[in-house]
mmCIF file of C-alpha atoms in Angstrom:
data_model
loop_
_atom_site.group_PDB
_atom_site.id
_atom_site.type_symbol
_atom_site.label_atom_id
_atom_site.label_comp_id
_atom_site.label_asym_id
_atom_site.label_seq_id
_atom_site.Cartn_x
_atom_site.Cartn_y
_atom_site.Cartn_z
ATOM 1 C CA UNK A 271 -75.054 -7.909 -5.612
ATOM 2 C CA UNK A 272 -71.802 -9.497 -6.773
ATOM 3 C CA UNK A 273 -69.806 -11.105 -3.985
ATOM 4 C CA UNK A 274 -66.060 -10.647 -4.201
ATOM 5 C CA UNK A 275 -64.349 -13.993 -4.482
ATOM 6 C CA UNK A 276 -62.245 -14.700 -1.433
ATOM 7 C CA UNK A 277 -60.357 -17.505 0.142
ATOM 8 C CA UNK A 278 -60.998 -18.087 3.816
ATOM 9 C CA UNK A 279 -57.605 -16.512 4.460
ATOM 10 C CA UNK A 280 -58.741 -13.283 2.760
ATOM 11 C CA UNK A 281 -61.776 -13.099 5.004
ATOM 12 C CA UNK A 282 -60.567 -14.171 8.423
ATOM 13 C CA UNK A 283 -56.794 -14.549 8.285
ATOM 14 C CA UNK A 284 -54.684 -17.598 8.985
ATOM 15 C CA UNK A 285 -53.450 -20.456 6.836
ATOM 16 C CA UNK A 286 -54.195 -20.432 3.104
ATOM 17 C CA UNK A 287 -57.114 -22.714 2.291
ATOM 18 C CA UNK A 288 -58.871 -23.938 -0.802
ATOM 19 C CA UNK A 289 -61.419 -21.267 -1.829
ATOM 20 C CA UNK A 290 -64.921 -21.555 -0.372
ATOM 21 C CA UNK A 291 -67.351 -21.899 -3.275
ATOM 22 C CA UNK A 292 -70.299 -20.548 -1.267
ATOM 23 C CA UNK A 293 -68.465 -17.232 -1.051
ATOM 24 C CA UNK A 294 -69.159 -16.772 -4.794
ATOM 25 C CA UNK A 295 -72.601 -18.312 -5.118
ATOM 26 C CA UNK A 296 -74.217 -15.393 -6.933
ATOM 27 C CA UNK A 297 -74.289 -16.296 -10.625
ATOM 28 C CA UNK A 298 -72.096 -13.471 -12.056
ATOM 29 C CA UNK A 299 -69.304 -14.194 -9.569
ATOM 30 C CA UNK A 300 -69.592 -17.937 -10.111
ATOM 31 C CA UNK A 301 -69.458 -17.434 -13.882
ATOM 32 C CA UNK A 302 -66.305 -15.348 -13.527
ATOM 33 C CA UNK A 303 -64.795 -18.049 -11.362
ATOM 34 C CA UNK A 304 -65.442 -20.955 -13.723
ATOM 35 C CA UNK A 305 -64.076 -18.890 -16.610
ATOM 36 C CA UNK A 306 -60.920 -18.274 -14.552
ATOM 37 C CA UNK A 307 -60.702 -22.032 -14.187
ATOM 38 C CA UNK A 308 -60.868 -22.424 -17.957
ATOM 39 C CA UNK A 309 -64.411 -23.839 -17.981
ATOM 40 C CA UNK A 310 -67.390 -22.826 -20.131
ATOM 41 C CA UNK A 311 -69.580 -20.184 -18.484
ATOM 42 C CA UNK A 312 -72.660 -22.452 -18.537
ATOM 43 C CA UNK A 313 -71.031 -24.709 -15.940
ATOM 44 C CA UNK A 314 -71.689 -21.997 -13.338
ATOM 45 C CA UNK A 315 -75.457 -22.406 -13.616
ATOM 46 C CA UNK A 316 -75.164 -26.188 -13.413
ATOM 47 C CA UNK A 317 -73.062 -25.985 -10.265
ATOM 48 C CA UNK A 318 -75.363 -23.403 -8.684
ATOM 49 C CA UNK A 319 -78.460 -25.481 -9.459
ATOM 50 C CA UNK A 320 -76.954 -28.550 -7.848
ATOM 51 C CA UNK A 321 -76.093 -26.627 -4.686
ATOM 52 C CA UNK A 322 -79.262 -24.535 -4.320
ATOM 53 C CA UNK A 323 -82.050 -26.608 -5.884
ATOM 54 C CA UNK A 324 -80.778 -30.171 -5.593
ATOM 55 C CA UNK A 325 -79.049 -29.724 -2.208
ATOM 56 C CA UNK A 326 -75.893 -31.493 -3.320
ATOM 57 C CA UNK A 327 -73.692 -32.728 -0.498
ATOM 58 C CA UNK A 328 -70.549 -32.876 -2.620
ATOM 59 C CA UNK A 329 -69.268 -32.322 -6.139
ATOM 60 C CA UNK A 330 -69.671 -36.063 -6.697
ATOM 61 C CA UNK A 331 -73.453 -35.584 -6.511
ATOM 62 C CA UNK A 332 -73.443 -33.312 -9.585
ATOM 63 C CA UNK A 333 -74.398 -36.084 -11.977
ATOM 64 C CA UNK A 334 -74.636 -34.027 -15.195
ATOM 65 C CA UNK A 335 -71.003 -32.895 -14.850
ATOM 66 C CA UNK A 336 -68.292 -35.159 -16.287
ATOM 67 C CA UNK A 337 -66.666 -37.282 -13.596
ATOM 68 C CA UNK A 338 -63.219 -35.847 -14.344
ATOM 69 C CA UNK A 339 -64.609 -32.314 -13.958
ATOM 70 C CA UNK A 340 -66.157 -33.183 -10.607
ATOM 71 C CA UNK A 341 -62.728 -34.312 -9.426
ATOM 72 C CA UNK A 342 -61.152 -31.100 -10.677
ATOM 73 C CA UNK A 343 -63.745 -28.979 -8.879
ATOM 74 C CA UNK A 344 -63.079 -30.801 -5.618
ATOM 75 C CA UNK A 345 -59.408 -29.881 -5.990
ATOM 76 C CA UNK A 346 -60.113 -26.230 -6.821
ATOM 77 C CA UNK A 347 -62.737 -25.323 -4.204
ATOM 78 C CA UNK A 348 -64.476 -26.396 -1.018
ATOM 79 C CA UNK A 349 -68.234 -26.742 -0.950
ATOM 80 C CA UNK A 350 -68.397 -26.893 2.868
ATOM 81 C CA UNK A 351 -65.922 -25.330 5.299
ATOM 82 C CA UNK A 352 -67.777 -26.368 8.461
ATOM 83 C CA UNK A 353 -68.346 -29.719 10.088
ATOM 84 C CA UNK A 354 -71.441 -30.698 12.044
ATOM 85 C CA UNK A 355 -70.063 -31.189 15.545
ATOM 86 C CA UNK A 356 -73.475 -32.002 17.005
ATOM 87 C CA UNK A 357 -77.028 -32.306 15.682
ATOM 88 C CA UNK A 358 -79.788 -32.279 18.282
ATOM 89 C CA UNK A 359 -83.539 -32.572 17.939
ATOM 90 C CA UNK A 360 -86.502 -31.706 20.158
ATOM 91 C CA UNK A 361 -89.960 -33.238 20.413
ATOM 92 C CA UNK A 362 -91.515 -30.062 18.954
ATOM 93 C CA UNK A 363 -89.633 -30.591 15.682
ATOM 94 C CA UNK A 364 -86.845 -28.095 16.375
ATOM 95 C CA UNK A 365 -83.379 -29.109 15.185
ATOM 96 C CA UNK A 366 -80.099 -27.450 16.143
ATOM 97 C CA UNK A 367 -76.685 -27.716 14.518
ATOM 98 C CA UNK A 368 -73.445 -26.989 16.320
ATOM 99 C CA UNK A 369 -70.998 -26.189 13.519
ATOM 100 C CA UNK A 370 -67.233 -26.438 13.823
ATOM 101 C CA UNK A 371 -65.525 -23.752 11.747
ATOM 102 C CA UNK A 372 -62.264 -24.257 9.883
ATOM 103 C CA UNK A 373 -60.309 -22.190 12.425
ATOM 104 C CA UNK A 374 -61.657 -23.980 15.497
ATOM 105 C CA UNK A 375 -64.508 -21.587 16.281
ATOM 106 C CA UNK A 376 -68.043 -22.860 16.815
ATOM 107 C CA UNK A 377 -71.480 -21.459 16.054
ATOM 108 C CA UNK A 378 -75.051 -22.709 16.353
ATOM 109 C CA UNK A 379 -78.027 -22.434 14.018
ATOM 110 C CA UNK A 380 -81.580 -23.731 14.300
ATOM 111 C CA UNK A 381 -84.466 -25.079 12.188
ATOM 112 C CA UNK A 382 -87.932 -24.453 13.668
ATOM 113 C CA UNK A 383 -91.150 -26.086 12.489
ATOM 114 C CA UNK A 384 -94.518 -24.453 13.125
ATOM 115 C CA UNK A 385 -97.413 -25.660 10.987
ATOM 116 C CA UNK A 386 -96.401 -25.012 7.381
ATOM 117 C CA UNK A 387 -93.632 -22.613 8.399
ATOM 118 C CA UNK A 388 -90.029 -23.711 8.177
ATOM 119 C CA UNK A 389 -88.005 -21.013 9.872
ATOM 120 C CA UNK A 390 -84.247 -20.968 10.318
ATOM 121 C CA UNK A 391 -82.369 -18.957 12.929
ATOM 122 C CA UNK A 392 -78.811 -18.197 11.831
ATOM 123 C CA UNK A 393 -75.721 -16.667 13.416
ATOM 124 C CA UNK A 394 -73.700 -13.725 12.124
ATOM 125 C CA UNK A 395 -70.641 -13.795 14.409
ATOM 126 C CA UNK A 396 -68.614 -16.238 16.463
ATOM 127 C CA UNK A 397 -69.836 -15.158 19.881
ATOM 128 C CA UNK A 398 -71.203 -11.682 20.572
ATOM 129 C CA UNK A 399 -69.768 -8.440 21.922
ATOM 130 C CA UNK A 400 -73.044 -6.805 22.993
ATOM 131 C CA UNK A 401 -72.937 -8.316 26.495
ATOM 132 C CA UNK A 402 -76.688 -8.689 27.149
ATOM 133 C CA UNK A 403 -76.586 -10.046 30.682
ATOM 134 C CA UNK A 404 -79.145 -12.842 30.185
ATOM 135 C CA UNK A 405 -77.840 -14.223 26.870
ATOM 136 C CA UNK A 406 -75.637 -17.302 26.420
ATOM 137 C CA UNK A 407 -74.235 -16.170 23.054
ATOM 138 C CA UNK A 408 -72.078 -13.436 24.547
ATOM 139 C CA UNK A 409 -70.708 -15.268 27.584
ATOM 140 C CA UNK A 410 -67.250 -15.560 26.012
ATOM 141 C CA UNK A 411 -67.305 -12.319 24.026
ATOM 142 C CA UNK A 412 -66.816 -12.253 20.257
ATOM 143 C CA UNK A 413 -64.053 -13.868 18.207
ATOM 144 C CA UNK A 414 -64.809 -12.649 14.701
ATOM 145 C CA UNK A 415 -67.385 -11.946 12.027
ATOM 146 C CA UNK A 416 -68.619 -14.798 9.880
ATOM 147 C CA UNK A 417 -67.898 -14.653 6.153
ATOM 148 C CA UNK A 418 -70.611 -14.441 3.503
ATOM 149 C CA UNK A 419 -69.967 -18.085 2.700
ATOM 150 C CA UNK A 420 -70.238 -19.191 6.327
ATOM 151 C CA UNK A 421 -73.605 -17.440 6.686
ATOM 152 C CA UNK A 422 -74.916 -19.031 3.484
ATOM 153 C CA UNK A 423 -73.551 -22.390 4.598
ATOM 154 C CA UNK A 424 -75.809 -22.309 7.670
ATOM 155 C CA UNK A 425 -78.827 -21.741 5.414
ATOM 156 C CA UNK A 426 -77.927 -24.617 3.122
ATOM 157 C CA UNK A 427 -77.067 -27.042 5.922
ATOM 158 C CA UNK A 428 -80.401 -26.348 7.618
ATOM 159 C CA UNK A 429 -82.231 -26.648 4.296
ATOM 160 C CA UNK A 430 -80.723 -30.123 3.882
ATOM 161 C CA UNK A 431 -82.551 -31.212 7.063
ATOM 162 C CA UNK A 432 -85.865 -30.846 5.244
ATOM 163 C CA UNK A 433 -87.349 -33.695 3.229
ATOM 164 C CA UNK A 434 -87.598 -33.359 -0.546
ATOM 165 C CA UNK A 435 -90.530 -31.134 -1.397
ATOM 166 C CA UNK A 436 -90.242 -28.913 1.681
ATOM 167 C CA UNK A 437 -88.703 -25.446 1.461
ATOM 168 C CA UNK A 438 -87.463 -22.905 3.927
ATOM 169 C CA UNK A 439 -90.080 -20.207 4.401
ATOM 170 C CA UNK A 440 -88.594 -17.727 6.894
ATOM 171 C CA UNK A 441 -85.190 -16.578 8.131
ATOM 172 C CA UNK A 442 -84.486 -14.821 11.414
ATOM 173 C CA UNK A 443 -80.986 -13.493 12.003
ATOM 174 C CA UNK A 444 -81.288 -13.952 15.747
ATOM 175 C CA UNK A 445 -78.534 -16.465 16.428
ATOM 176 C CA UNK A 446 -75.090 -15.740 17.810
ATOM 177 C CA UNK A 447 -73.722 -12.252 17.265
ATOM 178 C CA UNK A 448 -74.992 -8.758 16.497
ATOM 179 C CA UNK A 449 -76.046 -8.867 12.817
ATOM 180 C CA UNK A 450 -75.575 -5.163 12.158
ATOM 181 C CA UNK A 451 -71.987 -5.374 13.421
ATOM 182 C CA UNK A 452 -71.369 -7.638 10.413
ATOM 183 C CA UNK A 453 -73.615 -5.882 7.923
ATOM 184 C CA UNK A 454 -71.168 -5.984 4.998
ATOM 185 C CA UNK A 455 -71.158 -9.791 5.015
ATOM 186 C CA UNK A 456 -74.711 -10.342 6.173
ATOM 187 C CA UNK A 457 -76.468 -8.412 3.423
ATOM 188 C CA UNK A 458 -74.914 -10.293 0.463
ATOM 189 C CA UNK A 459 -75.903 -13.555 2.173
ATOM 190 C CA UNK A 460 -79.476 -12.327 2.617
ATOM 191 C CA UNK A 461 -79.503 -11.135 -0.995
ATOM 192 C CA UNK A 462 -78.847 -14.757 -1.964
ATOM 193 C CA UNK A 463 -81.601 -15.956 0.364
ATOM 194 C CA UNK A 464 -84.161 -13.537 -1.095
ATOM 195 C CA UNK A 465 -83.173 -13.904 -4.757
ATOM 196 C CA UNK A 466 -85.648 -15.733 -6.988
ATOM 197 C CA UNK A 467 -82.816 -17.936 -8.249
ATOM 198 C CA UNK A 468 -81.502 -18.325 -4.701
ATOM 199 C CA UNK A 469 -83.625 -19.611 -1.837
ATOM 200 C CA UNK A 470 -86.546 -17.492 -3.018
ATOM 201 C CA UNK A 471 -87.555 -16.299 0.464
ATOM 202 C CA UNK A 472 -89.514 -13.042 0.380
ATOM 203 C CA UNK A 473 -87.902 -9.985 1.977
ATOM 204 C CA UNK A 474 -90.947 -9.701 4.242
ATOM 205 C CA UNK A 475 -90.139 -13.153 5.634
ATOM 206 C CA UNK A 476 -86.564 -12.285 6.597
ATOM 207 C CA UNK A 477 -85.980 -10.577 9.950
ATOM 208 C CA UNK A 478 -82.784 -8.937 11.177
ATOM 209 C CA UNK A 479 -82.614 -8.621 14.959
ATOM 210 C CA UNK A 480 -80.413 -5.968 16.564
ATOM 211 C CA UNK A 481 -79.793 -4.499 20.011
ATOM 212 C CA UNK A 482 -79.754 -1.153 18.249
ATOM 213 C CA UNK A 483 -76.795 0.316 16.321
ATOM 214 C CA UNK A 484 -78.232 3.581 14.940
ATOM 215 C CA UNK A 485 -75.656 4.217 12.149
ATOM 216 C CA UNK A 486 -76.084 0.658 10.858
ATOM 217 C CA UNK A 487 -79.893 0.871 11.085
ATOM 218 C CA UNK A 488 -79.816 4.063 9.014
ATOM 219 C CA UNK A 489 -77.474 2.441 6.540
ATOM 220 C CA UNK A 490 -79.840 -0.516 6.254
ATOM 221 C CA UNK A 491 -82.709 1.887 5.616
ATOM 222 C CA UNK A 492 -80.848 3.909 2.996
ATOM 223 C CA UNK A 493 -79.922 0.709 1.170
ATOM 224 C CA UNK A 494 -83.678 -0.002 0.872
ATOM 225 C CA UNK A 495 -83.130 -3.571 1.999
ATOM 226 C CA UNK A 496 -86.862 -4.137 2.770
ATOM 227 C CA UNK A 497 -86.125 -6.763 5.417
ATOM 228 C CA UNK A 498 -88.040 -6.771 8.676
ATOM 229 C CA UNK A 499 -86.186 -5.078 11.528
ATOM 230 C CA UNK A 500 -86.521 -6.287 15.115
ATOM 231 C CA UNK A 501 -85.011 -4.046 17.800
ATOM 232 C CA UNK A 502 -84.249 -5.679 21.146
ATOM 233 C CA UNK A 503 -85.193 -3.173 23.843
ATOM 234 C CA UNK A 504 -85.476 -5.285 27.049
ATOM 235 C CA UNK A 505 -86.083 -2.153 29.146
ATOM 236 C CA UNK A 506 -88.320 0.944 29.033
ATOM 237 C CA UNK A 507 -85.629 3.469 30.023
ATOM 238 C CA UNK A 508 -81.874 4.007 29.808
ATOM 239 C CA UNK A 509 -81.210 3.453 33.507
ATOM 240 C CA UNK A 510 -82.496 -0.122 33.414
ATOM 241 C CA UNK A 511 -81.323 -0.842 29.877
ATOM 242 C CA UNK A 512 -77.763 0.129 30.809
ATOM 243 C CA UNK A 513 -77.846 -2.745 33.320
ATOM 244 C CA UNK A 514 -79.308 -5.299 30.912
ATOM 245 C CA UNK A 515 -77.636 -4.216 27.642
ATOM 246 C CA UNK A 516 -74.261 -2.631 28.532
ATOM 247 C CA UNK A 517 -73.697 -1.187 25.050
ATOM 248 C CA UNK A 518 -76.687 1.074 25.637
ATOM 249 C CA UNK A 519 -74.459 3.361 27.706
ATOM 250 C CA UNK A 520 -72.825 4.557 24.471
ATOM 251 C CA UNK A 521 -76.050 4.853 22.476
ATOM 252 C CA UNK A 522 -79.258 5.448 24.452
ATOM 253 C CA UNK A 523 -82.816 4.404 23.711
ATOM 254 C CA UNK A 524 -83.832 7.691 22.081
ATOM 255 C CA UNK A 525 -81.159 7.426 19.360
ATOM 256 C CA UNK A 526 -82.204 3.830 18.691
ATOM 257 C CA UNK A 527 -85.883 4.755 18.388
ATOM 258 C CA UNK A 528 -85.101 7.640 16.035
ATOM 259 C CA UNK A 529 -83.087 5.316 13.775
ATOM 260 C CA UNK A 530 -85.858 2.704 13.901
ATOM 261 C CA UNK A 531 -88.451 5.335 12.983
ATOM 262 C CA UNK A 532 -86.285 6.302 10.004
ATOM 263 C CA UNK A 533 -86.167 2.660 8.938
ATOM 264 C CA UNK A 534 -89.975 2.505 9.037
ATOM 265 C CA UNK A 535 -90.315 5.765 7.082
ATOM 266 C CA UNK A 536 -88.039 4.484 4.314
ATOM 267 C CA UNK A 537 -89.021 0.813 4.174
ATOM 268 C CA UNK A 538 -92.690 0.912 5.132
ATOM 269 C CA UNK A 539 -92.110 -2.302 7.082
ATOM 270 C CA UNK A 540 -93.786 -2.464 10.474
ATOM 271 C CA UNK A 541 -91.144 -2.546 13.181
ATOM 272 C CA UNK A 542 -90.846 -5.201 15.848
ATOM 273 C CA UNK A 543 -89.560 -4.361 19.301
ATOM 274 C CA UNK A 544 -88.409 -7.316 21.390
ATOM 275 C CA UNK A 545 -88.463 -7.481 25.154
ATOM 276 C CA UNK A 546 -87.073 -10.429 27.107
ATOM 277 C CA UNK A 547 -89.081 -10.643 30.315
ATOM 278 C CA UNK A 548 -86.853 -11.248 33.354
ATOM 279 C CA UNK A 549 -88.411 -12.062 36.725
ATOM 280 C CA UNK A 550 -88.230 -9.173 39.204
ATOM 281 C CA UNK A 551 -85.905 -7.190 36.936
ATOM 282 C CA UNK A 552 -87.982 -5.755 34.076
ATOM 283 C CA UNK A 553 -91.378 -7.472 34.490
ATOM 284 C CA UNK A 554 -93.135 -5.239 37.007
ATOM 285 C CA UNK A 555 -96.288 -3.213 36.295
ATOM 286 C CA UNK A 556 -94.330 0.057 36.415
ATOM 287 C CA UNK A 557 -92.035 -1.272 33.664
ATOM 288 C CA UNK A 558 -95.039 -2.153 31.520
ATOM 289 C CA UNK A 559 -96.539 1.325 31.974
ATOM 290 C CA UNK A 560 -93.246 3.029 31.040
ATOM 291 C CA UNK A 561 -92.825 0.716 28.037
ATOM 292 C CA UNK A 562 -96.341 1.539 26.839
ATOM 293 C CA UNK A 563 -95.584 5.247 27.105
ATOM 294 C CA UNK A 564 -92.288 4.799 25.229
ATOM 295 C CA UNK A 565 -93.831 2.979 22.259
ATOM 296 C CA UNK A 566 -97.296 4.572 22.134
ATOM 297 C CA UNK A 567 -98.149 5.883 18.663
ATOM 298 C CA UNK A 568 -95.602 3.769 16.809
ATOM 299 C CA UNK A 569 -96.953 1.281 14.216
ATOM 300 C CA UNK A 570 -95.032 -1.585 15.740
ATOM 301 C CA UNK A 571 -95.370 -5.089 17.123
ATOM 302 C CA UNK A 572 -94.082 -5.663 20.638
ATOM 303 C CA UNK A 573 -92.715 -9.192 20.886
ATOM 304 C CA UNK A 574 -92.477 -10.306 24.523
ATOM 305 C CA UNK A 575 -90.143 -13.225 25.200
ATOM 306 C CA UNK A 576 -90.422 -14.847 28.636
ATOM 307 C CA UNK A 577 -86.858 -15.604 29.668
ATOM 308 C CA UNK A 578 -85.374 -18.916 28.561
ATOM 309 C CA UNK A 579 -83.037 -20.079 31.370
ATOM 310 C CA UNK A 580 -79.300 -20.354 30.701
ATOM 311 C CA UNK A 581 -77.132 -22.608 32.851
ATOM 312 C CA UNK A 582 -74.838 -20.545 35.082
ATOM 313 C CA UNK A 583 -76.854 -17.324 34.889
ATOM 314 C CA UNK A 584 -79.004 -16.122 37.819
ATOM 315 C CA UNK A 585 -82.061 -14.907 35.863
ATOM 316 C CA UNK A 586 -85.508 -16.525 36.054
ATOM 317 C CA UNK A 587 -88.650 -16.764 33.949
ATOM 318 C CA UNK A 588 -91.463 -14.595 35.366
ATOM 319 C CA UNK A 589 -94.524 -16.278 36.829
ATOM 320 C CA UNK A 590 -97.593 -16.750 34.664
ATOM 321 C CA UNK A 591 -99.375 -14.170 36.784
ATOM 322 C CA UNK A 592 -96.653 -11.580 36.186
ATOM 323 C CA UNK A 593 -96.716 -12.319 32.454
ATOM 324 C CA UNK A 594 -100.486 -11.909 32.238
ATOM 325 C CA UNK A 595 -100.440 -8.626 34.159
ATOM 326 C CA UNK A 596 -97.603 -7.258 32.030
ATOM 327 C CA UNK A 597 -99.470 -8.155 28.849
ATOM 328 C CA UNK A 598 -102.770 -6.703 30.052
ATOM 329 C CA UNK A 599 -101.196 -3.323 30.825
ATOM 330 C CA UNK A 600 -99.624 -3.125 27.366
ATOM 331 C CA UNK A 601 -102.774 -4.166 25.522
ATOM 332 C CA UNK A 602 -104.938 -1.795 27.537
ATOM 333 C CA UNK A 603 -102.582 0.972 26.425
ATOM 334 C CA UNK A 604 -103.309 0.109 22.779
ATOM 335 C CA UNK A 605 -100.077 -1.685 21.875
ATOM 336 C CA UNK A 606 -100.015 -4.708 19.569
ATOM 337 C CA UNK A 607 -98.453 -7.439 21.685
ATOM 338 C CA UNK A 608 -97.325 -10.979 20.951
ATOM 339 C CA UNK A 609 -95.845 -13.413 23.449
ATOM 340 C CA UNK A 610 -93.209 -15.574 21.780
ATOM 341 C CA UNK A 611 -94.062 -19.276 21.797
ATOM 342 C CA UNK A 612 -91.201 -21.179 23.365
ATOM 343 C CA UNK A 613 -89.628 -23.681 20.977
ATOM 344 C CA UNK A 614 -86.434 -25.676 21.265
ATOM 345 C CA UNK A 615 -85.730 -24.776 24.899
ATOM 346 C CA UNK A 616 -85.279 -28.456 25.780
ATOM 347 C CA UNK A 617 -82.213 -28.530 23.529
ATOM 348 C CA UNK A 618 -81.010 -25.005 24.378
ATOM 349 C CA UNK A 619 -82.161 -23.748 20.980
ATOM 350 C CA UNK A 620 -84.598 -21.076 22.178
ATOM 351 C CA UNK A 621 -84.031 -17.324 22.136
ATOM 352 C CA UNK A 622 -80.923 -16.363 24.118
ATOM 353 C CA UNK A 623 -79.695 -19.945 24.555
ATOM 354 C CA UNK A 624 -77.379 -20.346 21.549
ATOM 355 C CA UNK A 625 -73.703 -20.584 22.383
ATOM 356 C CA UNK A 626 -70.397 -22.017 21.189
ATOM 357 C CA UNK A 627 -70.864 -25.366 22.870
ATOM 358 C CA UNK A 628 -73.718 -27.483 24.144
ATOM 359 C CA UNK A 629 -74.227 -29.253 27.464
ATOM 360 C CA UNK A 630 -73.016 -32.820 27.535
ATOM 361 C CA UNK A 631 -76.438 -34.235 28.390
ATOM 362 C CA UNK A 632 -77.782 -33.447 24.914
ATOM 363 C CA UNK A 633 -78.086 -36.377 22.539
ATOM 364 C CA UNK A 634 -75.505 -36.344 19.751
ATOM 365 C CA UNK A 635 -77.103 -37.366 16.451
ATOM 366 C CA UNK A 636 -74.194 -36.862 14.089
ATOM 367 C CA UNK A 637 -70.775 -35.361 14.106
#
């Protein structure tokens, strides 16, 4: 898919800035751009290779380009529009970047290591408007959608944390924001990630997580995107879900399930339903029985996420006993269940903990 070239002003408003090169990283658009600049078309492939394959930090790194040309490129476009405000690491190998955007906004993104897997968790919006009561990302609401270039920039910045010879293997769009509320910018970025001449990450290894926006889910299905879809339920019925996910009042679980079923019918990809387990709120045996009844017969994975505490919020992680009982009920009902392994919680990088700033007691590595 060709990405329309845009300055940051075109995308988010505000003061005119030098164009963001990552906004035009697909080869046809980049070729058009270099031709506009009066350069031979082949320069586009050289520039793209330096950014994607060689992980160039700046135009100066592009050694097979004439020095004068590198200077001209630096004047014509920006390679990075974010700054790393904080880089934190955890003992389990998780790394988190707090990125300062050009307009003062902040987002977080994460690199997770698990055996041979190198998974990145990226954000799609500055903040989140969905209002899930347990989640840090939506505490201050939403400011704006991220641009295509800003989404790709997270991928490339996280890729640069890997040593030479290691590649990203998986992407989960589970960071700040509701991905399907920014679908027009997200999908071109994921097209780059899945392209053979991009990051080369298989569609089956890219997951889009949503609280459930039926029109957008159907649009994703009809586009035949082939990405994995993860629907965050967090409750087995509308009465409880309205308390936990306020936007459910306008949608309802049944409409979400019907859209998810349509996605499965079109894509053939097994669905994932996510359920954050909150002590004494949605973790009781009766909740497990109702959840089993709701999902019975669907070829889906139920991903249970014991709550990761967020400073300032009153919710708690269920006891081990409650977790075991909840799981046993679901498995006895024939559901395929996985309990999410907690990673990065010591640096507030686990599910539901990403936000626009980080507590002061975290170690600052770079900035």
